[in-house]
PDB file of C-alpha atoms in Angstrom:
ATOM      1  CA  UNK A 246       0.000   0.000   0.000  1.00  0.00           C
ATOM      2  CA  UNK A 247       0.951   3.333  -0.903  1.00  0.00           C
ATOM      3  CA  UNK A 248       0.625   6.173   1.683  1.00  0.00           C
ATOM      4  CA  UNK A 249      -2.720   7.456   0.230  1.00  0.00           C
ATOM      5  CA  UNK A 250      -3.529   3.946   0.669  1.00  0.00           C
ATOM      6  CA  UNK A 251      -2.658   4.098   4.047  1.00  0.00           C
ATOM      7  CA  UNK A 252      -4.571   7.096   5.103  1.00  0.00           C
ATOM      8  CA  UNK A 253      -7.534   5.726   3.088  1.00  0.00           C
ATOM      9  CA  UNK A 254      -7.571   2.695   5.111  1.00  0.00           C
ATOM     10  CA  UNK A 255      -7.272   4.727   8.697  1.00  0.00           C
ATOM     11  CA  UNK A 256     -10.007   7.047   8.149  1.00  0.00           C
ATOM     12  CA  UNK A 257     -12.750   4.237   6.396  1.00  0.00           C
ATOM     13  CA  UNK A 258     -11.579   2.291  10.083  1.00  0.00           C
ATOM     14  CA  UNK A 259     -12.592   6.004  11.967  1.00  0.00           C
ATOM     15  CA  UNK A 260     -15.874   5.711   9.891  1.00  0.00           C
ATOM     16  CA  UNK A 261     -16.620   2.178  10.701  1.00  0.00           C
ATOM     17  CA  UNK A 262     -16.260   3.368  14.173  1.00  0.00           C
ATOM     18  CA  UNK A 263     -13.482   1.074  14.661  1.00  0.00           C
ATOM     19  CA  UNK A 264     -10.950   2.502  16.908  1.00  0.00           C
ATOM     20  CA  UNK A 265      -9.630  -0.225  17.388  1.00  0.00           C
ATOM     21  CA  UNK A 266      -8.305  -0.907  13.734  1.00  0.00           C
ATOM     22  CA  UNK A 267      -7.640   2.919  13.506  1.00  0.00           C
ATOM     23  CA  UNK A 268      -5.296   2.994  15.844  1.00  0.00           C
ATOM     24  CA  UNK A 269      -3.457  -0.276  14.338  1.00  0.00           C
ATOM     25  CA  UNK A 270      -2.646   1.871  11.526  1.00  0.00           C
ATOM     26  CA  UNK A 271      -0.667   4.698  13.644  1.00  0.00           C
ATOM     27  CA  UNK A 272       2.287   4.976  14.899  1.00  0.00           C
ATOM     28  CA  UNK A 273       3.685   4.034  18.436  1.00  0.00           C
ATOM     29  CA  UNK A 274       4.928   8.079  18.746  1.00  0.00           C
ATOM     30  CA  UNK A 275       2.251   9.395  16.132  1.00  0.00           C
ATOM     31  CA  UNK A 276       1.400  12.986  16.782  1.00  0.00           C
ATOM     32  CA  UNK A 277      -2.167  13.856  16.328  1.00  0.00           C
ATOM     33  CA  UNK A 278      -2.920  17.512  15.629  1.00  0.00           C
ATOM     34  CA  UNK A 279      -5.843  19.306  15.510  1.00  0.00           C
ATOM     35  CA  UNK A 280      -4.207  22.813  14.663  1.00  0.00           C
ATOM     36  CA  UNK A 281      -6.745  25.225  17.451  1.00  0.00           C
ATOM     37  CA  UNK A 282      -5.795  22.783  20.071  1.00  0.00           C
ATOM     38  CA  UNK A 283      -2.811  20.892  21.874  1.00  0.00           C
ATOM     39  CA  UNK A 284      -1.552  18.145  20.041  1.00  0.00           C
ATOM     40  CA  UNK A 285      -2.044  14.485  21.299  1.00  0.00           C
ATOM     41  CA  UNK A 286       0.946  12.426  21.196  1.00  0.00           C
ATOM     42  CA  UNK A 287       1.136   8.771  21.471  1.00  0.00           C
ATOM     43  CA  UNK A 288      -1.244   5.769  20.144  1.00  0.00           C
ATOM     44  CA  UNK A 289      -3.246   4.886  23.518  1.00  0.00           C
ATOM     45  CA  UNK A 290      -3.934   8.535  23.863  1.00  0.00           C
ATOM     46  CA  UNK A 291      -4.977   9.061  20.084  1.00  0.00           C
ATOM     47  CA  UNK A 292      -6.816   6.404  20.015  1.00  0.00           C
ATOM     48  CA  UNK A 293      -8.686   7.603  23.451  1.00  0.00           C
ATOM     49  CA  UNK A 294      -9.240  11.152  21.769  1.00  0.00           C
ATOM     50  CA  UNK A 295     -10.912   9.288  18.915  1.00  0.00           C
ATOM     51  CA  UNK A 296     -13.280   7.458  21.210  1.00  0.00           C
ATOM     52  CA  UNK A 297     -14.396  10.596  23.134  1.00  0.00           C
ATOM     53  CA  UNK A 298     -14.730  12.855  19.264  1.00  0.00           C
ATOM     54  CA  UNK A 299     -16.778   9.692  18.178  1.00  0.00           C
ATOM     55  CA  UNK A 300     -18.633   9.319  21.389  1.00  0.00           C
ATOM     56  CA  UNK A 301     -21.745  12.122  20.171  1.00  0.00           C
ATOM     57  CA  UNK A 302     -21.629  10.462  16.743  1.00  0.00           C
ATOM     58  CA  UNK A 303     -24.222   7.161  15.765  1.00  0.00           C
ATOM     59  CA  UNK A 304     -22.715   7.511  12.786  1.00  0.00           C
ATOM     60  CA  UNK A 305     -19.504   8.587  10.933  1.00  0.00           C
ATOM     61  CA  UNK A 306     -18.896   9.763   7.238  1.00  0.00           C
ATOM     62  CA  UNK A 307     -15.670  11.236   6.104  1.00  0.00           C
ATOM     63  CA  UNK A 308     -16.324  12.299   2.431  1.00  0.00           C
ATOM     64  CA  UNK A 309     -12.489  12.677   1.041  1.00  0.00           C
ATOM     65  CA  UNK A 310     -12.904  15.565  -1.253  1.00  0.00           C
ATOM     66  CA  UNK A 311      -9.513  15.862  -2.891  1.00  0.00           C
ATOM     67  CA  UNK A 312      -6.128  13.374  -1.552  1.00  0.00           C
ATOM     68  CA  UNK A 313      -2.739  13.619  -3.133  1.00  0.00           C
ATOM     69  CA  UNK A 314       0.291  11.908  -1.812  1.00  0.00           C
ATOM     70  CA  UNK A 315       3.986  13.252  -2.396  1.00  0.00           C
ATOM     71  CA  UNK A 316       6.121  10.575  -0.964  1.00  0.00           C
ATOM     72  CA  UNK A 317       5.573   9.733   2.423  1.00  0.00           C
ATOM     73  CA  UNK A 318       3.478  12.750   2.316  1.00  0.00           C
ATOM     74  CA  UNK A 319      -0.379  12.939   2.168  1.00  0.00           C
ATOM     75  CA  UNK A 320      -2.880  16.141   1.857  1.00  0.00           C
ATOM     76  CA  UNK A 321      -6.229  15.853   1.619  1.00  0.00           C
ATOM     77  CA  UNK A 322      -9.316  18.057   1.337  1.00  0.00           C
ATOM     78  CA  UNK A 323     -12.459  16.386   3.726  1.00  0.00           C
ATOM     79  CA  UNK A 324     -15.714  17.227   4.863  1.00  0.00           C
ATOM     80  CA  UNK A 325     -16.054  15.092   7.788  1.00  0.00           C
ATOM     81  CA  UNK A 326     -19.383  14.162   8.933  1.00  0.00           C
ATOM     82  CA  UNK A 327     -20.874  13.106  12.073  1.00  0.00           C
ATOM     83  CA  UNK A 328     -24.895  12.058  12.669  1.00  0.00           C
ATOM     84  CA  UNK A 329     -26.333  13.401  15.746  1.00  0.00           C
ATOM     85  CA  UNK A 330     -29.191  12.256  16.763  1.00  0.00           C
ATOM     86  CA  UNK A 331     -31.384  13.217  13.260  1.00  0.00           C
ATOM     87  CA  UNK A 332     -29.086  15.190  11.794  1.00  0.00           C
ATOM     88  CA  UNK A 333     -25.344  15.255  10.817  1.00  0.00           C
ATOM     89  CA  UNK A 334     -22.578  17.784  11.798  1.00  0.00           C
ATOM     90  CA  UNK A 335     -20.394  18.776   9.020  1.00  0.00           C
ATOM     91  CA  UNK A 336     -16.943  19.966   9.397  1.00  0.00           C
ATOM     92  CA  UNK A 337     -14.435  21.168   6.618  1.00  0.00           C
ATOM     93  CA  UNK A 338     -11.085  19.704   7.031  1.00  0.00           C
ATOM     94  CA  UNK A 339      -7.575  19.848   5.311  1.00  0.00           C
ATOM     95  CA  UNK A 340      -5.658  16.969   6.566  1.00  0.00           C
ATOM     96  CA  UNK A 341      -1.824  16.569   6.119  1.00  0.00           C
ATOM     97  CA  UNK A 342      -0.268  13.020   7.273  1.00  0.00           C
ATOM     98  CA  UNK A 343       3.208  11.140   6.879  1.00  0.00           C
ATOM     99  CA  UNK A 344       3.508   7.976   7.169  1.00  0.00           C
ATOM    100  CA  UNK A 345       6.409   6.474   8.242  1.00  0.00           C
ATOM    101  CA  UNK A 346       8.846   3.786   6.653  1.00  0.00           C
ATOM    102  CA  UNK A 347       6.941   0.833   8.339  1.00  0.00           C
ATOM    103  CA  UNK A 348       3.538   1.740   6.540  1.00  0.00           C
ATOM    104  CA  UNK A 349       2.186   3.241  10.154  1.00  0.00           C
ATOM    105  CA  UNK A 350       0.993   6.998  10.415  1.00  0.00           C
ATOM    106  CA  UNK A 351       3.223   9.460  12.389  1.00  0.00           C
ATOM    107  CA  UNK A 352       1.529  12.322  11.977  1.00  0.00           C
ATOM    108  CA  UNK A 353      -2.113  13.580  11.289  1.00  0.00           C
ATOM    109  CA  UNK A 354      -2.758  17.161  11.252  1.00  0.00           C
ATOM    110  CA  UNK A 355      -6.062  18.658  10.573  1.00  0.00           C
ATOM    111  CA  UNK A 356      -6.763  22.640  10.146  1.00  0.00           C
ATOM    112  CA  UNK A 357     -10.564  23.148  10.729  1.00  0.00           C
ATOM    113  CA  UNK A 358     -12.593  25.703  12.502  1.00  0.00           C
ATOM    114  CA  UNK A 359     -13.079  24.539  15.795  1.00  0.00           C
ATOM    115  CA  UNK A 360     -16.312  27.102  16.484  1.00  0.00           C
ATOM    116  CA  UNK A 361     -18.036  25.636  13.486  1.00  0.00           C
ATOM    117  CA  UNK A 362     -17.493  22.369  15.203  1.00  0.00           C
ATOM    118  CA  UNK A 363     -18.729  23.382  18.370  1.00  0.00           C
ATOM    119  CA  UNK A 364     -21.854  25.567  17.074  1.00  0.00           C
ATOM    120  CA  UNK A 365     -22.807  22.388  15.182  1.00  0.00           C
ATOM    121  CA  UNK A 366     -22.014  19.829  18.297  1.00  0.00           C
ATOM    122  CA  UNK A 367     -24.144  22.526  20.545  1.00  0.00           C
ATOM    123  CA  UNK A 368     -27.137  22.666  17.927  1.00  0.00           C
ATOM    124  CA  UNK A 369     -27.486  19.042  17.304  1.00  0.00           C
ATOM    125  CA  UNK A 370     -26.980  17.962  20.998  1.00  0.00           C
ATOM    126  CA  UNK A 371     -29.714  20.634  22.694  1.00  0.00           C
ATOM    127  CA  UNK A 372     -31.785  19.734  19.968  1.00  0.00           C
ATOM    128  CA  UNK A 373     -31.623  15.717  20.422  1.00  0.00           C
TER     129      UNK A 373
ATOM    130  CA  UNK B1223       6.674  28.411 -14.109  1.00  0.00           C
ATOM    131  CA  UNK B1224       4.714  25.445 -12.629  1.00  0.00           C
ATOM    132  CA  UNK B1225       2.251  25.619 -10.189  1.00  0.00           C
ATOM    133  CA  UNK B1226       3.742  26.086  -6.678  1.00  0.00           C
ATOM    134  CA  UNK B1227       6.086  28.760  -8.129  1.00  0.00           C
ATOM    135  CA  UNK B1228       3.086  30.491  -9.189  1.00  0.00           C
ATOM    136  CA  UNK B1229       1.745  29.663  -5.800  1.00  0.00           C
ATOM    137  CA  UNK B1230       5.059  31.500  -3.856  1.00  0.00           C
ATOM    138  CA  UNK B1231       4.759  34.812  -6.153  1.00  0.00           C
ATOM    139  CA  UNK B1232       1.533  35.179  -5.475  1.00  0.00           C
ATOM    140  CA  UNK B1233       2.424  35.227  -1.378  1.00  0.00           C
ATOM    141  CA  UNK B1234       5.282  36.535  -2.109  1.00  0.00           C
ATOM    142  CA  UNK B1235       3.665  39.715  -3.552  1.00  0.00           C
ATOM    143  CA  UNK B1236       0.983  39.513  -0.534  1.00  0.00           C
ATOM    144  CA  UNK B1237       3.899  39.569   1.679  1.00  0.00           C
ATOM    145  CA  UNK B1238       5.277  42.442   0.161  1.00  0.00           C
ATOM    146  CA  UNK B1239       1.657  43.951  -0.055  1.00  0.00           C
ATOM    147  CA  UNK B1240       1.239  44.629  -3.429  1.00  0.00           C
ATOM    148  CA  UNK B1241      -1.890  43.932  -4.072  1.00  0.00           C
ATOM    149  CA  UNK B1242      -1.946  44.554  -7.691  1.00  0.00           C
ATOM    150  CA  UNK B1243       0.950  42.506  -8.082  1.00  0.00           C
ATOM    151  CA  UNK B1244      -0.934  39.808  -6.101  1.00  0.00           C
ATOM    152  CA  UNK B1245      -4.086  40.526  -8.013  1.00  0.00           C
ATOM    153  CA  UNK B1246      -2.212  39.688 -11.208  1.00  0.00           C
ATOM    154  CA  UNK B1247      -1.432  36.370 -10.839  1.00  0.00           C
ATOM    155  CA  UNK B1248      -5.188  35.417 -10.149  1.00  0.00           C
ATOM    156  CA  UNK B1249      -7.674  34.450 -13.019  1.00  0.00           C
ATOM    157  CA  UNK B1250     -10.182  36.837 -13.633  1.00  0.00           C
ATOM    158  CA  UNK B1251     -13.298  34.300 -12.158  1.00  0.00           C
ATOM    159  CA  UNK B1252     -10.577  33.737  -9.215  1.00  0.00           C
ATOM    160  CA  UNK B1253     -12.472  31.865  -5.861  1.00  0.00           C
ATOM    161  CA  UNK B1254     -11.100  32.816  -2.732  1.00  0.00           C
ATOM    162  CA  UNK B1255     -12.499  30.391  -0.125  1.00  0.00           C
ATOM    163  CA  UNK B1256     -11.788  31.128   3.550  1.00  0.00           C
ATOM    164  CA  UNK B1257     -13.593  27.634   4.725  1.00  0.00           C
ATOM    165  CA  UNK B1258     -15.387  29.222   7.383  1.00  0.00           C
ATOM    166  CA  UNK B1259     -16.849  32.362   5.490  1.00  0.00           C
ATOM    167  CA  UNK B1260     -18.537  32.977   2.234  1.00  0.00           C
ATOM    168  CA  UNK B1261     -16.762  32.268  -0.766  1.00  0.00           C
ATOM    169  CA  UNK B1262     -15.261  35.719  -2.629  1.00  0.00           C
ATOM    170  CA  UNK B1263     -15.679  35.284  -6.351  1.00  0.00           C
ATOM    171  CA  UNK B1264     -13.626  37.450  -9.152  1.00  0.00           C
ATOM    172  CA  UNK B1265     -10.377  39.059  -9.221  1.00  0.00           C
ATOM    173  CA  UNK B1266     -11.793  42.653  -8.204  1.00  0.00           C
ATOM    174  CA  UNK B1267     -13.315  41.263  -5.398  1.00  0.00           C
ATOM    175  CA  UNK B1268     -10.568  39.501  -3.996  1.00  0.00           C
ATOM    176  CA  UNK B1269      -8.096  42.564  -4.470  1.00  0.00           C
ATOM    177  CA  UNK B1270     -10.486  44.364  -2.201  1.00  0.00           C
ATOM    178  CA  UNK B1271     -10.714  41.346   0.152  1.00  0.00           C
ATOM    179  CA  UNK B1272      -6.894  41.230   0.275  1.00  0.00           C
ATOM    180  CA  UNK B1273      -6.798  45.239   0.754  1.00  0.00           C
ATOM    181  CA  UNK B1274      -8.788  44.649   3.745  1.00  0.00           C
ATOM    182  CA  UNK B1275      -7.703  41.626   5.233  1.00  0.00           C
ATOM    183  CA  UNK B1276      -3.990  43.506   5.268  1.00  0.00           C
ATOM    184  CA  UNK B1277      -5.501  46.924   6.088  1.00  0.00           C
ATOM    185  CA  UNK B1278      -4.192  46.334  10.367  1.00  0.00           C
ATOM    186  CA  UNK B1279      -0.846  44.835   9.224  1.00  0.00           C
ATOM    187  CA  UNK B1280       1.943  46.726   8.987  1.00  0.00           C
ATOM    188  CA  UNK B1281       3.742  43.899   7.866  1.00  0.00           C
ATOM    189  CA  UNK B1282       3.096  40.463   6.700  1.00  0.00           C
ATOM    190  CA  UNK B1283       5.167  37.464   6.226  1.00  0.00           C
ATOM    191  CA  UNK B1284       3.474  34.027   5.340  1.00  0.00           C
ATOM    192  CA  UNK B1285       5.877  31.175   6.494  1.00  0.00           C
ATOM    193  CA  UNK B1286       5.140  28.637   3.570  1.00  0.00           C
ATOM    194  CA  UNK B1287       5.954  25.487   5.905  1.00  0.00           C
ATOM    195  CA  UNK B1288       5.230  22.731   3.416  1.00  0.00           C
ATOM    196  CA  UNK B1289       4.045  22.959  -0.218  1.00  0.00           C
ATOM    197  CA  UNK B1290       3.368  20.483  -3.157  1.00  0.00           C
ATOM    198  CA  UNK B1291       2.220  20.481  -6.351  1.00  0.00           C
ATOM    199  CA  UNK B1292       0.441  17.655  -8.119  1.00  0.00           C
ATOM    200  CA  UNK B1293      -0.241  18.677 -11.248  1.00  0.00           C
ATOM    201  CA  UNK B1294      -2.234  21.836 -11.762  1.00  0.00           C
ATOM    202  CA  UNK B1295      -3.137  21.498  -7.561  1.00  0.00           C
ATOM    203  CA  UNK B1296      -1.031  22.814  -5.103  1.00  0.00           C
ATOM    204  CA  UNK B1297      -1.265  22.040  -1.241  1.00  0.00           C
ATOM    205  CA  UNK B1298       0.605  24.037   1.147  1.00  0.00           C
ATOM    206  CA  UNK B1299       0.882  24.359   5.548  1.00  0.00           C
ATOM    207  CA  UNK B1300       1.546  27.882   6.319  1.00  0.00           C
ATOM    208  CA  UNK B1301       1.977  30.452   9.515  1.00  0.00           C
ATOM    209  CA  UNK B1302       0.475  33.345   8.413  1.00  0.00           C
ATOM    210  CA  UNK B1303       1.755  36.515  10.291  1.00  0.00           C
ATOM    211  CA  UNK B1304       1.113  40.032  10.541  1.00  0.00           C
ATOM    212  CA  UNK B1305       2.862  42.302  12.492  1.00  0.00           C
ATOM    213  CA  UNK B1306       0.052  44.932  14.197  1.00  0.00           C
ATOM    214  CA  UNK B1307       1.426  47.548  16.316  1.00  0.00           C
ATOM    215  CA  UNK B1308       4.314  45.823  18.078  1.00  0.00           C
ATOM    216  CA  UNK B1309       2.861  42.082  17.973  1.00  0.00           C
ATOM    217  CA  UNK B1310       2.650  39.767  16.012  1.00  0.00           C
ATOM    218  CA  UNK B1311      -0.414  37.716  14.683  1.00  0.00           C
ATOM    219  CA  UNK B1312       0.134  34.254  13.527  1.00  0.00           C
ATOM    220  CA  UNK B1313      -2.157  31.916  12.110  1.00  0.00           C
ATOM    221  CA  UNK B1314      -1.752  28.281  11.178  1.00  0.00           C
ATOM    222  CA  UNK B1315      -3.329  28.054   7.688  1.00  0.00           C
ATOM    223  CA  UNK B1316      -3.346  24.611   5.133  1.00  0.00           C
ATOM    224  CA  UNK B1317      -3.796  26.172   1.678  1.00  0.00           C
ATOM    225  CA  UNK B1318      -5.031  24.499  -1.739  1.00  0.00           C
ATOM    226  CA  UNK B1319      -4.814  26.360  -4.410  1.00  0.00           C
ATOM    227  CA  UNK B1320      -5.345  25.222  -8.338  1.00  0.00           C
ATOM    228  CA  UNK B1321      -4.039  26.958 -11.262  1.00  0.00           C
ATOM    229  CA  UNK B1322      -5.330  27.069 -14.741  1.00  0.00           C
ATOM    230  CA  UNK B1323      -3.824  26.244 -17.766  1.00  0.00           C
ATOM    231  CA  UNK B1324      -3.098  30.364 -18.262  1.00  0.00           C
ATOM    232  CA  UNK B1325      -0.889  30.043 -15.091  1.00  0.00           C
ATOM    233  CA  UNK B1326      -3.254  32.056 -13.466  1.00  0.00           C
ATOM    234  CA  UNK B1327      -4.815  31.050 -10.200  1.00  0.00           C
ATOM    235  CA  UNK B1328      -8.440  29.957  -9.902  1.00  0.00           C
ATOM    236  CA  UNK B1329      -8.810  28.477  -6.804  1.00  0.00           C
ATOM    237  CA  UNK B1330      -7.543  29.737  -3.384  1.00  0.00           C
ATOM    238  CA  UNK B1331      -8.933  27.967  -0.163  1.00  0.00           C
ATOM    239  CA  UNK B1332      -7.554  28.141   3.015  1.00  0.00           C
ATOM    240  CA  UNK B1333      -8.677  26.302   5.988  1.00  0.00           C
ATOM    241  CA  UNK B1334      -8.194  27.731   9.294  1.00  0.00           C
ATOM    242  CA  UNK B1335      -9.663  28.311  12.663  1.00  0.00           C
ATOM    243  CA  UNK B1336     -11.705  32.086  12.191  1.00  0.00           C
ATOM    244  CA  UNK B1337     -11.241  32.254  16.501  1.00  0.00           C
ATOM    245  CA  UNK B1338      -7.460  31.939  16.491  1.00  0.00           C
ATOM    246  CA  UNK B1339      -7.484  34.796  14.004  1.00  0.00           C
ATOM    247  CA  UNK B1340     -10.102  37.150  15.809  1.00  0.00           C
ATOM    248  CA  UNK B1341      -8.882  36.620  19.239  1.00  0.00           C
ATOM    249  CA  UNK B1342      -5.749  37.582  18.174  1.00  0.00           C
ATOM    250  CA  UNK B1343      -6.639  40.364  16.273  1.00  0.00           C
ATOM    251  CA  UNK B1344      -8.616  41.922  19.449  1.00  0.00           C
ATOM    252  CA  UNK B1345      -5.720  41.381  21.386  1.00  0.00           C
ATOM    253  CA  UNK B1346      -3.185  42.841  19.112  1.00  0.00           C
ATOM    254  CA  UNK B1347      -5.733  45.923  18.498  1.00  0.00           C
ATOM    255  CA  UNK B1348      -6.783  47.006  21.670  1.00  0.00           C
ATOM    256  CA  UNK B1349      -3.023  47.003  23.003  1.00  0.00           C
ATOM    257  CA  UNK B1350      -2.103  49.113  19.935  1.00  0.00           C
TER     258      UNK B1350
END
C-alpha cells in the first residue's frame, strides 16, 4: 500500500467506528494535531481522543474531497461528517499526514474551525 | 513556471503587499475560499478582500511550511503573520490552491480556525 492507501484505510476504520483498527494503523509516537488545540501524542492517547470525538456520533462519514500523496506525504481536502441524533454535523477539514517507513501513520494534522465544530455539536446535541 | 512557483509569487507579492501585483497572478473568475466564510468570487473582489484583510498589518510574512504540487493542484501548511502595532499575529493556515492552464490562479482555499485569528486580532488591536 501506498501512503494514500494508508490514510484511506485509517479514516474508512474512523468511519466504521473502529478505533480499534484505527489505531493499528498509527504509529507508536504518532502525533495527532488538531491545529486550534494541543496536540495528542502517542497511540493509547490518540486512540482515546478518537473514542471521546466519536462518542456524540451514531454515525460517521468522512467524504475525502480531494487526496494527493507526495512521498511519504499525504494532503487531503475532507468534509467530515458526524450524525447526531437526526441530523449530521459537518466539518471542513484539510488533513496533512506522513507515514512512516513501516507503513504506520506518524503524523495527522487537521486545520478546521473549531467554532463551526462546536456551534454544530451545541445545535445538534440541545436539539436531540 | 509550474504551479507552486506560481503559488510563492503570489504570497510573495501579498507579503510584500502589493496587491496589484498579487491581483495579477489570479484568473479573472478567481475563488477565494476562507472555509469558514462565504466564498469571494472574481479578481476585483478579492483585491479588495486582500486590501482589507492587510488593512491592520503593517507587515506580513506568510511562512510557507510545506508545499506540493500535483499537477495543476497545489497544497501548502503555512503560519500566516502580521505584524500589528508591536505584535505579532500568527495563524496556522493549510492552503489548496489550483491553477489554470493560463498560469493564473483559480482556486484559493484556506482552511483555518476564524477564533485563532479574531482573538488575536482583538488582542493585538486594543493594546495598539
Amino acid at each position: 500500500m501506498d501512503a494514500s492507501e494508508i490514510v484511506t484505510g485509517f479514516i474508512r476504520a474512523v468511519e466504521r467506528m473502529e478505533i480499534d483498527a484505527a489505531v493499528a494503523t498509527l504509529a507508536e509516537d504518532v502525533s495527532y494535531e488538531n491545529m486550534p488545540i494541543t496536540p495528542i501524542v502517542g497511540r493509547d492517547a490518540v486512540g482515546g481522543a478518537l473514542t471521546a470525538f466519536l462518542g456524540p456520533a451514531e454515525e460517521v462519514d468522512w467524504k475525502i474531497l480531494r487526496q494527493e500523496a507526495v512521498g511519504s506525504v499525504v494532503f487531503n481536502e475532507r468534509v467530515d461528517r458526524f450524525r447526531i441524533g437526526t441530523g449530521w454535523l459537518e466539518l471542513p477539514v484539510a488533513g496533512v499526514f506522513e507515514v512512516g517507513p513501516d507503513g504506520l501513520i506518524t503524523l495527522w494534522r487537521d486545520y478546521f474551525d473549531l467554532g463551526s465544530y462546536q456551534r454544530q455539536l451545541t445545535e445538534l446535541t440541545d436539539a436531540g
